[in-house]
Structures are given as structure tokens and as C-alpha cells.
């Protein structure tokens, strides 16, 4: 980047103040924690790492009677999944969560908060690398554009395997940014390459095998740029990362899975890529990542329609921008060959793409007083960023309604606590995959005989033959059921939990209303609570949108059923 551009970088938007920089740095961790607190529950994709962390925290790591204790106390032996997953991330979370749990904070929120803050730290490290290469204002534009993206912020604290890999890949790619657009000595560049390759190799071996594709494309880009001069550094770093990663994952996972030697990511790679079993979860066209996933992940249309193309086209920023984009776009292009596609498989590309967008955004902003075109683009940039924040918060308000299982178990605890010394509850598949975790189960009371507390016993039986046996249901006091007719013998529905099924637009005359679709199911349409402040929502709808608003469609999903033998008399 030229000196004039760097100079203007320090003067635009009032970003030059270090106090402003510090306040902006708090934006990412604050938003991640806010999303966590407002939407604290999880779904089945996150369950393995969350349940594994719970089991480590609750039962500890056994040193005696290892096989017996693991099989009796750990959830993954009852529900192993189609392929084994690594315990490395869960062990990390359990270690760093000790302080928050000791302070008496909500354990599930603490565990997720640790992951969220680790990912926030990686994003802030990426922002610092952008600022070192392209100026503080470009770094702050990166932060603003990153903060208004819903998926990265919402999922940063979610215990998906991809989000354990996300922080590491972000750190790895940030190590290469200081070598772009500036004069760095060869020793510093080679050190950055070594560390980046080491981190990516370790991540591919331990957490997500698709990172190997990103690593291969990155190495190819480095060779094209630097030639064989860095060959020795790459081989050494890659070998070191692979060996350490294998030592970590095989030792940790062989212990917890009671199978030696076990390399979970190799098993997952065979199942998904070689055997092609992932296609059973659906397939998408080759262009899905570029035409669908990226616009959703970047969210701000100015990022991918204007800022990135501009940064890649302008001579002053073209080379460093292409250096940033080439590895991640190449990774996405190659990974598009895989038929089964999900946005989370390419989320590692988002920080780099956002950095390229920040370069273009800062170029526009620093020239807003020079031409009408730049003035118009600057206004569009500001308004699109504000609109992206609004859309992101709307998506948060909608997404937090997707966890009926968690709501159901909280309601059962309210209904049953203190009603008997022992209460048994059966939880069906939908309940267990939409929010119920072991963290939400009530622990046994310290003194059952001398207190009014209740001992809760939970059941997650799925076998069809067992569920069809009337005697199976006799032992339960409550049942959470998507289909109440499958609960045999005499039961009553004491409550119903609704869940989101869609979104609609409500006009000025569209108050809260119901549409009955059948005798069993009622679809309820309600105004979306975006701000969680009723009066503010009313003000926005009345004075800003002139009555227009988002409506949420809710449908009964889980029935809370009580065994009639619990009723007195």
C-alpha cells in the first residue's frame, strides 16, 4: 500500500484515537457473549463436545477402573454417533472453564463462553495483523464488517468441531498478513510461514480434516510466490505439526474411546470423503459456496459486491488483496467438489474475505470527499453496515426460538420439583436434539432423605421395540413427546412447547393472530421481539417502520405429558 494511502488511513472516520481502537476491540467479544447469553441452548450438531466437556467436569478423568467408569458415566458410549470425535477440544474447554464454574456461574454458559472468547481472541489477532499491514483504519473497518456478520458471531461460542478449528485457522492465516503489502525481512517471513503451516497441519490432524485442503492450497500459493526457498521450512513445520497432532489426538482419544490406536479425523475422512456417506445428509450444486454460503456469511452486500472486487482491481491494493484471497478461494473451489456442502465447512475463509473487504471499504472511505461516486459509495457502505447489524440482531431474535427441547426440560423441572422424592422423565429424540444437554439435567441432591429436593432420573431411550412396550412407560412420571399418541397408557398433556417454523411480514394492520391448520396443530403468528424491550419494539414499529414488522410462525412441537398415576386419589 502506498504512503499516501497509509497516511489517509490514519485520518479517516476518527479512527486514529487509541481509546476508540480499544473500545472497538471490545465489540467482538461483547457481541459473542451477548449472543451466547440471549441464545444459550444448543442443537445436536454441538452435542458431542458439549456432553464430553460435561462428563469431564462432572466425573473427572478416571485413573482407576477406567473402562468401567468411562462406560458407565460418559455419554459417548451410550450415543457414540456414526464416527468417533476427538476429545481434545472438550478437554481444553473443561480445563479453562474451572475458574468460572468455581465462581458458581452457569456451567453451560461458562463452557461455551470459553470457546467464544478464544475465537474472539483469534479474530482480534487477525484484526491486529490487518492493522499492521494496511493501517489502523483498515483494521477497524475489518472489525466493523466482521462484527455485523451473524454466523461468525452467533456460532463462535458453539461447540461444533468447525468452531474449534476456526480460531486456529484464523490465527494461522493472520501470521501471513504482516508479510503482505510491506517490507519484511526474509527471516520474519519464513518464521510466519513455518508457524502458519504448523498450526494448519495440527488443526487438520486433530479437529477438521478439510483444513488439509486449505493447507495444500496455501502451500501451493507460497511456492508460486517464493519458490523453493521456503521448501525446507514448510516440510519441517508440516512434519512437526502432523507429529504433534497425531501424538495428541491418538493419546487423548484412544484413552476416552477405549480403542488403540484411534485417530478420529481419519475415521471421519474415510466415512465422509472416501465412502461418500456424507451425501446422505443432502447434496448441493458446485456453486453453492460461492453463490449461497458466502453472501450469507459475509451478510453485508457491499462487502462481496463492491469492496472485495474493488480491492482486487485497484493497482495499489491488488497484489496484497490477491495474496489474501487466493488461498481461501482456492480452498473453496476445490472443496466444492465434495457433494455434501454446508456453510460451516468454509467458515474458515471468512476472516480473510472480510480483510479484503476492509481494504476496499477503507479505500472508498478515505476518498469520499474527492468524487461524487466515492461519496455515494461511502454512504452506501455506512447504511449497509448499519442494516447488516439490524439484520444480524433480527436473525439472533429468530434463531433463539429454535430450542424447544431446552424450554421443555426447564418447564418439567418447574412442574415436578418437590412433587415427589424421585421423578423420572423420558425425553424423546426431538427434545434431545433441540436443546437438552447433560448440563441442563438437575444434579442429585446432597441429602435426599433430609430435604424437600427431588432426585431426577432422565431417560433417552430410542429403540422402537422398547418404546412400544406398555410396561416401559409405567416407570415414568413425565414424558417429553413430539407425538403424544406414541406415549402408551394413561397420560395427560400439561403443557405444550412451541417452536419456530418460519418468518413472515406483518402489515400495519397485522396484530397478533392465529391460524388454525388442523385439530392437532395451530400455527401462531406473533410480532418478532427484536430488542427484548417491549416499548422500544413498539416505538420502532409505530414510528420507524410505520406498522410493518417481522412476524414469527410458531407451531406446537413438544408436549409435556404427565402420567395420570401421579394425580392424587
XYZ file of C-alpha atoms in Angstrom, residues 141-142 144-146 148-149 294-295 297-311 325 353-358 360-361 364 380-381 384-385 388:
39
model
C -13.153 -1.475 9.110
C -12.308 -5.168 9.315
C -16.913 -3.488 11.934
C -17.531 -5.691 8.911
C -16.736 -8.818 10.946
C -22.054 -7.324 11.713
C -21.851 -10.876 10.341
C -20.586 -16.576 1.010
C -23.315 -13.914 0.631
C -21.760 -15.465 5.776
C -20.462 -12.024 4.757
C -24.026 -10.632 5.058
C -23.166 -7.045 4.086
C -23.743 -6.873 0.292
C -21.209 -4.058 -0.027
C -18.517 -6.486 1.129
C -18.865 -9.002 -1.665
C -20.390 -6.859 -4.423
C -18.179 -3.754 -4.149
C -15.374 -3.784 -1.575
C -13.677 -7.090 -2.398
C -13.765 -6.582 -6.201
C -12.537 -3.004 -5.742
C -9.609 -4.034 -3.535
C -7.843 -14.153 -1.306
C -12.516 -12.341 2.808
C -13.530 -9.747 5.391
C -9.971 -8.395 5.440
C -10.101 -7.950 1.656
C -13.466 -6.198 2.040
C -11.948 -3.912 4.706
C -11.814 -1.859 -0.261
C -14.005 -0.187 2.376
C -13.720 4.152 -0.507
C -23.938 3.019 0.898
C -21.160 1.475 2.988
C -25.326 -1.296 4.545
C -23.216 -1.839 7.669
C -26.341 -5.656 8.472
